[in-house]
Amino acid sequence: MGENIIVPTDFTVESLFTVKKFLQQNPDAEVNLLLVHGYRMPLSITELLFFSKAAQLSKLAGKEFNEGLTILRNKYTHQRITINADLFLGYNQAAFQNFIGGYRIAKAVVPKSYRLKSTGDNGFDIMKFIRKSDLKVIEYDWAISAGLPEKNHVSELLFDL
């Protein structure tokens, strides 16, 4: 049973480089990484009736993102890690504190210069909640080499940064 760490994501392959950098920098870590994205619940009763968190997660995490997760899990099989994804459905700092308390999260691993992208009308970046929380924040900066043969593809995760 490892340490629980939150990693903000926008469900792009680029956001997985933060996870990759963390795993490269902490080869002996036993951790449970929780990739989290903010999502505003629908306001209409009809939309709420048919809202499913699992269905929304599946919709947001596309084929490339899931392939990227598989690559990371396979590349770092020697490390004792688990990687899961979830949505933060709250609207304020108190809800975020409850969210991280429920998962017993003490640290956040965030990208230093990469800015998370919007995932549609209801998606939002949770970085402001992370910064205001009492979590220990670890920042990783990474740059993708311009000389990679598979630029902007999931296979970039196979190359060392």
mmCIF file of N, CA and C in Angstrom, residues 5-144:
data_model
loop_
_atom_site.group_PDB
_atom_site.id
_atom_site.type_symbol
_atom_site.label_atom_id
_atom_site.label_comp_id
_atom_site.label_asym_id
_atom_site.label_seq_id
_atom_site.Cartn_x
_atom_site.Cartn_y
_atom_site.Cartn_z
ATOM 1 N N ILE A 5 -1.162 9.939 -4.399
ATOM 2 C CA ILE A 5 -0.738 11.204 -5.002
ATOM 3 C C ILE A 5 -1.728 11.598 -6.085
ATOM 4 N N ILE A 6 -2.087 12.871 -6.103
ATOM 5 C CA ILE A 6 -3.002 13.391 -7.112
ATOM 6 C C ILE A 6 -2.189 14.043 -8.230
ATOM 7 N N VAL A 7 -2.617 13.801 -9.461
ATOM 8 C CA VAL A 7 -1.987 14.408 -10.633
ATOM 9 C C VAL A 7 -3.107 15.001 -11.491
ATOM 10 N N PRO A 8 -3.099 16.317 -11.704
ATOM 11 C CA PRO A 8 -4.146 16.893 -12.555
ATOM 12 C C PRO A 8 -3.928 16.461 -14.004
ATOM 13 N N THR A 9 -5.023 16.240 -14.690
ATOM 14 C CA THR A 9 -4.926 15.817 -16.089
ATOM 15 C C THR A 9 -6.004 16.507 -16.917
ATOM 16 N N ASP A 10 -5.742 16.585 -18.204
ATOM 17 C CA ASP A 10 -6.755 17.057 -19.154
ATOM 18 C C ASP A 10 -7.073 15.955 -20.163
ATOM 19 N N PHE A 11 -6.654 14.758 -19.834
ATOM 20 C CA PHE A 11 -6.881 13.570 -20.656
ATOM 21 C C PHE A 11 -6.206 13.667 -22.017
ATOM 22 N N THR A 12 -5.066 14.354 -22.068
ATOM 23 C CA THR A 12 -4.245 14.357 -23.270
ATOM 24 C C THR A 12 -2.981 13.559 -22.987
ATOM 25 N N VAL A 13 -2.334 13.133 -24.050
ATOM 26 C CA VAL A 13 -1.074 12.411 -23.901
ATOM 27 C C VAL A 13 -0.036 13.315 -23.243
ATOM 28 N N GLU A 14 -0.068 14.608 -23.576
ATOM 29 C CA GLU A 14 0.907 15.539 -23.004
ATOM 30 C C GLU A 14 0.813 15.570 -21.481
ATOM 31 N N SER A 15 -0.386 15.481 -20.953
ATOM 32 C CA SER A 15 -0.527 15.520 -19.493
ATOM 33 C C SER A 15 0.070 14.283 -18.835
ATOM 34 N N LEU A 16 0.226 13.212 -19.583
ATOM 35 C CA LEU A 16 0.839 11.999 -19.024
ATOM 36 C C LEU A 16 2.350 12.138 -18.851
ATOM 37 N N PHE A 17 2.958 13.145 -19.480
ATOM 38 C CA PHE A 17 4.395 13.340 -19.309
ATOM 39 C C PHE A 17 4.733 13.715 -17.868
ATOM 40 N N THR A 18 3.821 14.339 -17.169
ATOM 41 C CA THR A 18 4.043 14.635 -15.753
ATOM 42 C C THR A 18 4.162 13.335 -14.970
ATOM 43 N N VAL A 19 3.294 12.384 -15.274
ATOM 44 C CA VAL A 19 3.342 11.073 -14.618
ATOM 45 C C VAL A 19 4.648 10.370 -14.967
ATOM 46 N N LYS A 20 4.995 10.415 -16.241
ATOM 47 C CA LYS A 20 6.234 9.765 -16.684
ATOM 48 C C LYS A 20 7.452 10.369 -15.974
ATOM 49 N N LYS A 21 7.493 11.683 -15.908
ATOM 50 C CA LYS A 21 8.623 12.356 -15.247
ATOM 51 C C LYS A 21 8.687 11.957 -13.771
ATOM 52 N N PHE A 22 7.547 11.899 -13.117
ATOM 53 C CA PHE A 22 7.520 11.490 -11.707
ATOM 54 C C PHE A 22 8.051 10.064 -11.555
ATOM 55 N N LEU A 23 7.605 9.162 -12.425
ATOM 56 C CA LEU A 23 8.045 7.765 -12.327
ATOM 57 C C LEU A 23 9.538 7.634 -12.618
ATOM 58 N N GLN A 24 10.048 8.452 -13.546
ATOM 59 C CA GLN A 24 11.483 8.430 -13.828
ATOM 60 C C GLN A 24 12.283 8.945 -12.639
ATOM 61 N N GLN A 25 11.788 9.969 -11.978
ATOM 62 C CA GLN A 25 12.516 10.591 -10.873
ATOM 63 C C GLN A 25 12.400 9.806 -9.566
ATOM 64 N N ASN A 26 11.405 8.923 -9.476
ATOM 65 C CA ASN A 26 11.161 8.159 -8.245
ATOM 66 C C ASN A 26 11.063 6.666 -8.544
ATOM 67 N N PRO A 27 12.171 6.053 -8.952
ATOM 68 C CA PRO A 27 12.107 4.642 -9.378
ATOM 69 C C PRO A 27 11.762 3.667 -8.255
ATOM 70 N N ASP A 28 11.978 4.054 -7.021
ATOM 71 C CA ASP A 28 11.698 3.148 -5.903
ATOM 72 C C ASP A 28 10.384 3.465 -5.198
ATOM 73 N N ALA A 29 9.650 4.384 -5.724
ATOM 74 C CA ALA A 29 8.411 4.814 -5.064
ATOM 75 C C ALA A 29 7.324 3.755 -5.192
ATOM 76 N N GLU A 30 6.589 3.590 -4.112
ATOM 77 C CA GLU A 30 5.404 2.736 -4.117
ATOM 78 C C GLU A 30 4.223 3.685 -3.960
ATOM 79 N N VAL A 31 3.543 3.959 -5.061
ATOM 80 C CA VAL A 31 2.535 5.012 -5.049
ATOM 81 C C VAL A 31 1.258 4.592 -5.764
ATOM 82 N N ASN A 32 0.206 5.273 -5.375
ATOM 83 C CA ASN A 32 -1.082 5.175 -6.055
ATOM 84 C C ASN A 32 -1.339 6.546 -6.667
ATOM 85 N N LEU A 33 -1.236 6.625 -7.980
ATOM 86 C CA LEU A 33 -1.432 7.902 -8.664
ATOM 87 C C LEU A 33 -2.892 8.027 -9.074
ATOM 88 N N LEU A 34 -3.481 9.159 -8.738
ATOM 89 C CA LEU A 34 -4.866 9.430 -9.106
ATOM 90 C C LEU A 34 -4.876 10.613 -10.058
ATOM 91 N N LEU A 35 -5.174 10.354 -11.320
ATOM 92 C CA LEU A 35 -5.255 11.402 -12.322
ATOM 93 C C LEU A 35 -6.645 12.021 -12.226
ATOM 94 N N VAL A 36 -6.701 13.326 -11.982
ATOM 95 C CA VAL A 36 -7.982 13.978 -11.697
ATOM 96 C C VAL A 36 -8.194 15.174 -12.618
ATOM 97 N N HIS A 37 -9.424 15.292 -13.051
ATOM 98 C CA HIS A 37 -9.847 16.436 -13.850
ATOM 99 C C HIS A 37 -11.130 16.996 -13.233
ATOM 100 N N GLY A 38 -11.257 18.302 -13.260
ATOM 101 C CA GLY A 38 -12.466 18.930 -12.748
ATOM 102 C C GLY A 38 -13.594 18.849 -13.755
ATOM 103 N N TYR A 39 -14.795 18.591 -13.254
ATOM 104 C CA TYR A 39 -15.960 18.493 -14.128
ATOM 105 C C TYR A 39 -17.182 19.057 -13.412
ATOM 106 N N ARG A 40 -17.839 19.997 -14.059
ATOM 107 C CA ARG A 40 -19.060 20.587 -13.488
ATOM 108 C C ARG A 40 -20.245 19.693 -13.807
ATOM 109 N N MET A 41 -20.989 19.356 -12.784
ATOM 110 C CA MET A 41 -22.178 18.521 -12.971
ATOM 111 C C MET A 41 -23.206 19.288 -13.805
ATOM 112 N N PRO A 42 -23.974 18.575 -14.595
ATOM 113 C CA PRO A 42 -25.039 19.258 -15.350
ATOM 114 C C PRO A 42 -26.060 19.847 -14.382
ATOM 115 N N LEU A 43 -26.724 20.909 -14.808
ATOM 116 C CA LEU A 43 -27.661 21.599 -13.925
ATOM 117 C C LEU A 43 -29.106 21.177 -14.133
ATOM 118 N N SER A 44 -29.420 20.642 -15.291
ATOM 119 C CA SER A 44 -30.816 20.272 -15.522
ATOM 120 C C SER A 44 -31.101 18.904 -14.901
ATOM 121 N N ILE A 45 -32.329 18.742 -14.466
ATOM 122 C CA ILE A 45 -32.733 17.489 -13.818
ATOM 123 C C ILE A 45 -32.624 16.323 -14.785
ATOM 124 N N THR A 46 -32.984 16.557 -16.025
ATOM 125 C CA THR A 46 -32.915 15.491 -17.026
ATOM 126 C C THR A 46 -31.483 15.020 -17.225
ATOM 127 N N GLU A 47 -30.547 15.972 -17.342
ATOM 128 C CA GLU A 47 -29.139 15.600 -17.531
ATOM 129 C C GLU A 47 -28.592 14.902 -16.288
ATOM 130 N N LEU A 48 -29.029 15.360 -15.121
ATOM 131 C CA LEU A 48 -28.565 14.713 -13.879
ATOM 132 C C LEU A 48 -29.071 13.271 -13.774
ATOM 133 N N LEU A 49 -30.296 13.041 -14.236
ATOM 134 C CA LEU A 49 -30.843 11.686 -14.175
ATOM 135 C C LEU A 49 -30.001 10.697 -14.973
ATOM 136 N N PHE A 50 -29.468 11.177 -16.090
ATOM 137 C CA PHE A 50 -28.722 10.272 -16.966
ATOM 138 C C PHE A 50 -27.212 10.451 -16.845
ATOM 139 N N PHE A 51 -26.755 11.236 -15.868
ATOM 140 C CA PHE A 51 -25.323 11.446 -15.697
ATOM 141 C C PHE A 51 -24.681 10.210 -15.065
ATOM 142 N N SER A 52 -23.591 9.805 -15.655
ATOM 143 C CA SER A 52 -22.811 8.702 -15.116
ATOM 144 C C SER A 52 -21.348 9.122 -15.095
ATOM 145 N N LYS A 53 -20.751 9.076 -13.917
ATOM 146 C CA LYS A 53 -19.346 9.460 -13.795
ATOM 147 C C LYS A 53 -18.455 8.532 -14.628
ATOM 148 N N ALA A 54 -18.744 7.255 -14.592
ATOM 149 C CA ALA A 54 -17.942 6.291 -15.358
ATOM 150 C C ALA A 54 -18.069 6.540 -16.855
ATOM 151 N N ALA A 55 -19.283 6.840 -17.308
ATOM 152 C CA ALA A 55 -19.484 7.113 -18.737
ATOM 153 C C ALA A 55 -18.764 8.390 -19.145
ATOM 154 N N GLN A 56 -18.794 9.416 -18.275
ATOM 155 C CA GLN A 56 -18.113 10.671 -18.588
ATOM 156 C C GLN A 56 -16.601 10.471 -18.612
ATOM 157 N N LEU A 57 -16.084 9.705 -17.675
ATOM 158 C CA LEU A 57 -14.647 9.404 -17.668
ATOM 159 C C LEU A 57 -14.248 8.677 -18.945
ATOM 160 N N SER A 58 -15.048 7.734 -19.345
ATOM 161 C CA SER A 58 -14.770 6.976 -20.561
ATOM 162 C C SER A 58 -14.802 7.884 -21.787
ATOM 163 N N LYS A 59 -15.721 8.831 -21.790
ATOM 164 C CA LYS A 59 -15.844 9.766 -22.913
ATOM 165 C C LYS A 59 -14.641 10.713 -22.970
ATOM 166 N N LEU A 60 -14.201 11.216 -21.808
ATOM 167 C CA LEU A 60 -13.095 12.169 -21.771
ATOM 168 C C LEU A 60 -11.747 11.509 -22.048
ATOM 169 N N ALA A 61 -11.556 10.324 -21.491
ATOM 170 C CA ALA A 61 -10.282 9.617 -21.698
ATOM 171 C C ALA A 61 -10.388 8.844 -23.010
ATOM 172 N N GLY A 62 -9.892 9.437 -24.039
ATOM 173 C CA GLY A 62 -9.989 8.828 -25.358
ATOM 174 C C GLY A 62 -8.998 7.695 -25.562
ATOM 175 N N LYS A 63 -8.989 7.207 -26.789
ATOM 176 C CA LYS A 63 -8.156 6.060 -27.143
ATOM 177 C C LYS A 63 -6.670 6.341 -26.890
ATOM 178 N N GLU A 64 -6.193 7.516 -27.334
ATOM 179 C CA GLU A 64 -4.765 7.824 -27.170
ATOM 180 C C GLU A 64 -4.380 7.923 -25.698
ATOM 181 N N PHE A 65 -5.221 8.542 -24.896
ATOM 182 C CA PHE A 65 -4.922 8.674 -23.469
ATOM 183 C C PHE A 65 -4.839 7.296 -22.817
ATOM 184 N N ASN A 66 -5.791 6.439 -23.122
ATOM 185 C CA ASN A 66 -5.776 5.085 -22.552
ATOM 186 C C ASN A 66 -4.571 4.284 -23.041
ATOM 187 N N GLU A 67 -4.196 4.475 -24.312
ATOM 188 C CA GLU A 67 -2.984 3.820 -24.815
ATOM 189 C C GLU A 67 -1.751 4.341 -24.081
ATOM 190 N N GLY A 68 -1.734 5.644 -23.812
ATOM 191 C CA GLY A 68 -0.621 6.227 -23.070
ATOM 192 C C GLY A 68 -0.517 5.660 -21.664
ATOM 193 N N LEU A 69 -1.654 5.497 -21.012
ATOM 194 C CA LEU A 69 -1.658 4.890 -19.674
ATOM 195 C C LEU A 69 -1.128 3.459 -19.728
ATOM 196 N N THR A 70 -1.543 2.726 -20.742
ATOM 197 C CA THR A 70 -1.064 1.353 -20.893
ATOM 198 C C THR A 70 0.441 1.323 -21.111
ATOM 199 N N ILE A 71 0.939 2.249 -21.918
ATOM 200 C CA ILE A 71 2.386 2.323 -22.150
ATOM 201 C C ILE A 71 3.119 2.590 -20.838
ATOM 202 N N LEU A 72 2.624 3.546 -20.062
ATOM 203 C CA LEU A 72 3.290 3.866 -18.791
ATOM 204 C C LEU A 72 3.248 2.676 -17.831
ATOM 205 N N ARG A 73 2.098 2.030 -17.747
ATOM 206 C CA ARG A 73 1.994 0.873 -16.845
ATOM 207 C C ARG A 73 2.945 -0.235 -17.278
ATOM 208 N N ASN A 74 3.058 -0.446 -18.587
ATOM 209 C CA ASN A 74 3.945 -1.502 -19.082
ATOM 210 C C ASN A 74 5.413 -1.114 -18.984
ATOM 211 N N LYS A 75 5.725 0.145 -19.212
ATOM 212 C CA LYS A 75 7.120 0.594 -19.170
ATOM 213 C C LYS A 75 7.663 0.579 -17.741
ATOM 214 N N TYR A 76 6.808 0.835 -16.780
ATOM 215 C CA TYR A 76 7.267 0.914 -15.387
ATOM 216 C C TYR A 76 6.702 -0.238 -14.559
ATOM 217 N N THR A 77 6.673 -1.418 -15.121
ATOM 218 C CA THR A 77 6.147 -2.588 -14.407
ATOM 219 C C THR A 77 7.009 -2.970 -13.215
ATOM 220 N N HIS A 78 8.286 -2.584 -13.266
ATOM 221 C CA HIS A 78 9.179 -2.909 -12.154
ATOM 222 C C HIS A 78 8.871 -2.062 -10.914
ATOM 223 N N GLN A 79 8.122 -0.982 -11.082
ATOM 224 C CA GLN A 79 7.749 -0.133 -9.951
ATOM 225 C C GLN A 79 6.370 -0.552 -9.452
ATOM 226 N N ARG A 80 6.195 -0.434 -8.157
ATOM 227 C CA ARG A 80 4.902 -0.797 -7.564
ATOM 228 C C ARG A 80 3.989 0.431 -7.583
ATOM 229 N N ILE A 81 3.286 0.583 -8.680
ATOM 230 C CA ILE A 81 2.416 1.743 -8.845
ATOM 231 C C ILE A 81 1.029 1.290 -9.302
ATOM 232 N N THR A 82 0.066 2.109 -8.957
ATOM 233 C CA THR A 82 -1.255 1.978 -9.553
ATOM 234 C C THR A 82 -1.613 3.349 -10.108
ATOM 235 N N ILE A 83 -2.278 3.352 -11.221
ATOM 236 C CA ILE A 83 -2.708 4.607 -11.841
ATOM 237 C C ILE A 83 -4.193 4.492 -12.138
ATOM 238 N N ASN A 84 -4.966 5.414 -11.569
ATOM 239 C CA ASN A 84 -6.403 5.466 -11.809
ATOM 240 C C ASN A 84 -6.790 6.900 -12.164
ATOM 241 N N ALA A 85 -7.963 7.056 -12.718
ATOM 242 C CA ALA A 85 -8.451 8.388 -13.076
ATOM 243 C C ALA A 85 -9.798 8.623 -12.412
ATOM 244 N N ASP A 86 -10.065 9.898 -12.102
ATOM 245 C CA ASP A 86 -11.342 10.254 -11.503
ATOM 246 C C ASP A 86 -11.672 11.691 -11.876
ATOM 247 N N LEU A 87 -12.915 12.052 -11.655
ATOM 248 C CA LEU A 87 -13.374 13.417 -11.883
ATOM 249 C C LEU A 87 -13.644 14.072 -10.540
ATOM 250 N N PHE A 88 -13.219 15.319 -10.397
ATOM 251 C CA PHE A 88 -13.605 16.112 -9.235
ATOM 252 C C PHE A 88 -14.866 16.865 -9.631
ATOM 253 N N LEU A 89 -15.951 16.605 -8.927
ATOM 254 C CA LEU A 89 -17.252 17.152 -9.307
ATOM 255 C C LEU A 89 -17.680 18.336 -8.443
ATOM 256 N N GLY A 90 -16.791 18.814 -7.606
ATOM 257 C CA GLY A 90 -17.149 19.897 -6.705
ATOM 258 C C GLY A 90 -16.986 21.265 -7.331
ATOM 259 N N TYR A 91 -17.428 22.279 -6.561
ATOM 260 C CA TYR A 91 -17.385 23.650 -7.047
ATOM 261 C C TYR A 91 -16.508 24.564 -6.209
ATOM 262 N N ASN A 92 -16.113 24.113 -5.023
ATOM 263 C CA ASN A 92 -15.372 25.030 -4.164
ATOM 264 C C ASN A 92 -14.237 24.309 -3.422
ATOM 265 N N GLN A 93 -13.461 25.077 -2.658
ATOM 266 C CA GLN A 93 -12.289 24.552 -1.971
ATOM 267 C C GLN A 93 -12.673 23.511 -0.927
ATOM 268 N N ALA A 94 -13.790 23.725 -0.235
ATOM 269 C CA ALA A 94 -14.217 22.766 0.784
ATOM 270 C C ALA A 94 -14.518 21.400 0.150
ATOM 271 N N ALA A 95 -15.158 21.425 -0.999
ATOM 272 C CA ALA A 95 -15.447 20.165 -1.699
ATOM 273 C C ALA A 95 -14.148 19.487 -2.126
ATOM 274 N N PHE A 96 -13.173 20.291 -2.558
ATOM 275 C CA PHE A 96 -11.883 19.711 -2.954
ATOM 276 C C PHE A 96 -11.178 19.102 -1.742
ATOM 277 N N GLN A 97 -11.231 19.796 -0.612
ATOM 278 C CA GLN A 97 -10.612 19.256 0.612
ATOM 279 C C GLN A 97 -11.269 17.917 0.988
ATOM 280 N N ASN A 98 -12.573 17.831 0.854
ATOM 281 C CA ASN A 98 -13.260 16.559 1.122
ATOM 282 C C ASN A 98 -12.837 15.485 0.132
ATOM 283 N N PHE A 99 -12.675 15.876 -1.128
ATOM 284 C CA PHE A 99 -12.262 14.938 -2.176
ATOM 285 C C PHE A 99 -10.889 14.343 -1.846
ATOM 286 N N ILE A 100 -9.918 15.211 -1.538
ATOM 287 C CA ILE A 100 -8.569 14.692 -1.258
ATOM 288 C C ILE A 100 -8.526 13.977 0.094
ATOM 289 N N GLY A 101 -9.389 14.390 1.013
ATOM 290 C CA GLY A 101 -9.472 13.683 2.292
ATOM 291 C C GLY A 101 -10.029 12.281 2.118
ATOM 292 N N GLY A 102 -11.006 12.154 1.245
ATOM 293 C CA GLY A 102 -11.599 10.847 0.979
ATOM 294 C C GLY A 102 -10.613 9.867 0.381
ATOM 295 N N TYR A 103 -9.729 10.378 -0.449
ATOM 296 C CA TYR A 103 -8.700 9.531 -1.058
ATOM 297 C C TYR A 103 -7.421 9.461 -0.216
ATOM 298 N N ARG A 104 -7.382 10.228 0.878
ATOM 299 C CA ARG A 104 -6.200 10.294 1.753
ATOM 300 C C ARG A 104 -4.948 10.698 0.971
ATOM 301 N N ILE A 105 -5.079 11.780 0.259
ATOM 302 C CA ILE A 105 -3.995 12.292 -0.577
ATOM 303 C C ILE A 105 -3.222 13.342 0.198
ATOM 304 N N ALA A 106 -1.893 13.228 0.166
ATOM 305 C CA ALA A 106 -1.040 14.181 0.866
ATOM 306 C C ALA A 106 -0.163 14.978 -0.084
ATOM 307 N N LYS A 107 -0.018 14.522 -1.318
ATOM 308 C CA LYS A 107 0.867 15.183 -2.281
ATOM 309 C C LYS A 107 0.153 15.389 -3.605
ATOM 310 N N ALA A 108 0.652 16.376 -4.328
ATOM 311 C CA ALA A 108 0.198 16.601 -5.695
ATOM 312 C C ALA A 108 1.424 16.711 -6.579
ATOM 313 N N VAL A 109 1.390 16.051 -7.700
ATOM 314 C CA VAL A 109 2.446 16.163 -8.704
ATOM 315 C C VAL A 109 1.834 16.919 -9.874
ATOM 316 N N VAL A 110 2.410 18.084 -10.178
ATOM 317 C CA VAL A 110 1.811 18.964 -11.189
ATOM 318 C C VAL A 110 2.853 19.361 -12.232
ATOM 319 N N PRO A 111 2.380 19.684 -13.432
ATOM 320 C CA PRO A 111 3.322 20.189 -14.445
ATOM 321 C C PRO A 111 3.712 21.620 -14.121
ATOM 322 N N LYS A 112 4.980 21.942 -14.351
ATOM 323 C CA LYS A 112 5.465 23.288 -14.027
ATOM 324 C C LYS A 112 5.092 24.305 -15.108
ATOM 325 N N SER A 113 5.318 23.973 -16.350
ATOM 326 C CA SER A 113 5.068 24.946 -17.412
ATOM 327 C C SER A 113 3.906 24.542 -18.325
ATOM 328 N N TYR A 114 3.539 23.283 -18.354
ATOM 329 C CA TYR A 114 2.437 22.832 -19.201
ATOM 330 C C TYR A 114 1.112 23.317 -18.627
ATOM 331 N N ARG A 115 0.268 23.872 -19.447
ATOM 332 C CA ARG A 115 -1.050 24.339 -19.028
ATOM 333 C C ARG A 115 -2.099 23.345 -19.504
ATOM 334 N N LEU A 116 -2.897 22.867 -18.583
ATOM 335 C CA LEU A 116 -3.933 21.892 -18.912
ATOM 336 C C LEU A 116 -4.969 22.529 -19.837
ATOM 337 N N LYS A 117 -5.426 21.722 -20.775
ATOM 338 C CA LYS A 117 -6.383 22.215 -21.767
ATOM 339 C C LYS A 117 -7.820 21.987 -21.283
ATOM 340 N N SER A 118 -8.736 22.732 -21.863
ATOM 341 C CA SER A 118 -10.143 22.567 -21.552
ATOM 342 C C SER A 118 -10.666 21.293 -22.201
ATOM 343 N N THR A 119 -11.571 20.621 -21.519
ATOM 344 C CA THR A 119 -12.134 19.386 -22.061
ATOM 345 C C THR A 119 -13.613 19.555 -22.395
ATOM 346 N N GLY A 120 -13.979 20.694 -22.842
ATOM 347 C CA GLY A 120 -15.373 20.907 -23.208
ATOM 348 C C GLY A 120 -16.049 21.894 -22.287
ATOM 349 N N ASP A 121 -17.356 21.970 -22.393
ATOM 350 C CA ASP A 121 -18.118 22.971 -21.651
ATOM 351 C C ASP A 121 -18.057 22.777 -20.140
ATOM 352 N N ASN A 122 -18.056 21.555 -19.677
ATOM 353 C CA ASN A 122 -18.140 21.297 -18.242
ATOM 354 C C ASN A 122 -16.804 21.030 -17.572
ATOM 355 N N GLY A 123 -15.743 20.912 -18.325
ATOM 356 C CA GLY A 123 -14.440 20.614 -17.747
ATOM 357 C C GLY A 123 -13.762 21.865 -17.221
ATOM 358 N N PHE A 124 -12.972 21.704 -16.162
ATOM 359 C CA PHE A 124 -12.190 22.827 -15.644
ATOM 360 C C PHE A 124 -10.914 22.314 -15.005
ATOM 361 N N ASP A 125 -9.950 23.213 -14.936
ATOM 362 C CA ASP A 125 -8.637 22.917 -14.386
ATOM 363 C C ASP A 125 -8.705 22.968 -12.852
ATOM 364 N N ILE A 126 -8.178 21.955 -12.181
ATOM 365 C CA ILE A 126 -8.235 21.921 -10.715
ATOM 366 C C ILE A 126 -6.985 22.511 -10.060
ATOM 367 N N MET A 127 -6.101 23.116 -10.866
ATOM 368 C CA MET A 127 -4.846 23.637 -10.302
ATOM 369 C C MET A 127 -5.088 24.692 -9.219
ATOM 370 N N LYS A 128 -6.109 25.526 -9.371
ATOM 371 C CA LYS A 128 -6.346 26.558 -8.348
ATOM 372 C C LYS A 128 -6.716 25.921 -7.008
ATOM 373 N N PHE A 129 -7.421 24.796 -7.046
ATOM 374 C CA PHE A 129 -7.764 24.108 -5.799
ATOM 375 C C PHE A 129 -6.538 23.447 -5.191
ATOM 376 N N ILE A 130 -5.679 22.886 -6.044
ATOM 377 C CA ILE A 130 -4.459 22.247 -5.549
ATOM 378 C C ILE A 130 -3.566 23.286 -4.885
ATOM 379 N N ARG A 131 -3.415 24.435 -5.535
ATOM 380 C CA ARG A 131 -2.540 25.494 -4.994
ATOM 381 C C ARG A 131 -3.055 26.033 -3.653
ATOM 382 N N LYS A 132 -4.368 26.077 -3.480
ATOM 383 C CA LYS A 132 -4.932 26.606 -2.230
ATOM 384 C C LYS A 132 -5.027 25.552 -1.125
ATOM 385 N N SER A 133 -4.811 24.304 -1.466
ATOM 386 C CA SER A 133 -4.942 23.238 -0.478
ATOM 387 C C SER A 133 -3.675 23.118 0.358
ATOM 388 N N ASP A 134 -3.712 22.229 1.322
ATOM 389 C CA ASP A 134 -2.535 21.996 2.155
ATOM 390 C C ASP A 134 -1.682 20.844 1.626
ATOM 391 N N LEU A 135 -1.902 20.457 0.388
ATOM 392 C CA LEU A 135 -1.120 19.381 -0.214
ATOM 393 C C LEU A 135 0.316 19.830 -0.454
ATOM 394 N N LYS A 136 1.239 18.897 -0.313
ATOM 395 C CA LYS A 136 2.625 19.165 -0.709
ATOM 396 C C LYS A 136 2.648 19.067 -2.229
ATOM 397 N N VAL A 137 3.052 20.144 -2.885
ATOM 398 C CA VAL A 137 3.033 20.185 -4.354
ATOM 399 C C VAL A 137 4.449 19.998 -4.897
ATOM 400 N N ILE A 138 4.574 19.030 -5.786
ATOM 401 C CA ILE A 138 5.845 18.762 -6.461
ATOM 402 C C ILE A 138 5.644 19.078 -7.938
ATOM 403 N N GLU A 139 6.482 19.960 -8.467
ATOM 404 C CA GLU A 139 6.353 20.368 -9.859
ATOM 405 C C GLU A 139 7.417 19.685 -10.708
ATOM 406 N N TYR A 140 7.004 19.262 -11.881
ATOM 407 C CA TYR A 140 7.940 18.681 -12.841
ATOM 408 C C TYR A 140 7.811 19.426 -14.149
ATOM 409 N N ASP A 141 8.956 19.752 -14.695
ATOM 410 C CA ASP A 141 8.986 20.400 -15.996
ATOM 411 C C ASP A 141 9.563 19.411 -16.989
ATOM 412 N N TRP A 142 9.022 19.397 -18.147
ATOM 413 C CA TRP A 142 9.505 18.504 -19.173
ATOM 414 C C TRP A 142 9.350 19.195 -20.515
ATOM 415 N N ALA A 143 10.188 18.797 -21.425
ATOM 416 C CA ALA A 143 10.118 19.326 -22.781
ATOM 417 C C ALA A 143 10.269 18.163 -23.742
ATOM 418 N N ILE A 144 9.462 18.185 -24.753
ATOM 419 C CA ILE A 144 9.522 17.131 -25.758
ATOM 420 C C ILE A 144 10.524 17.559 -26.811
#
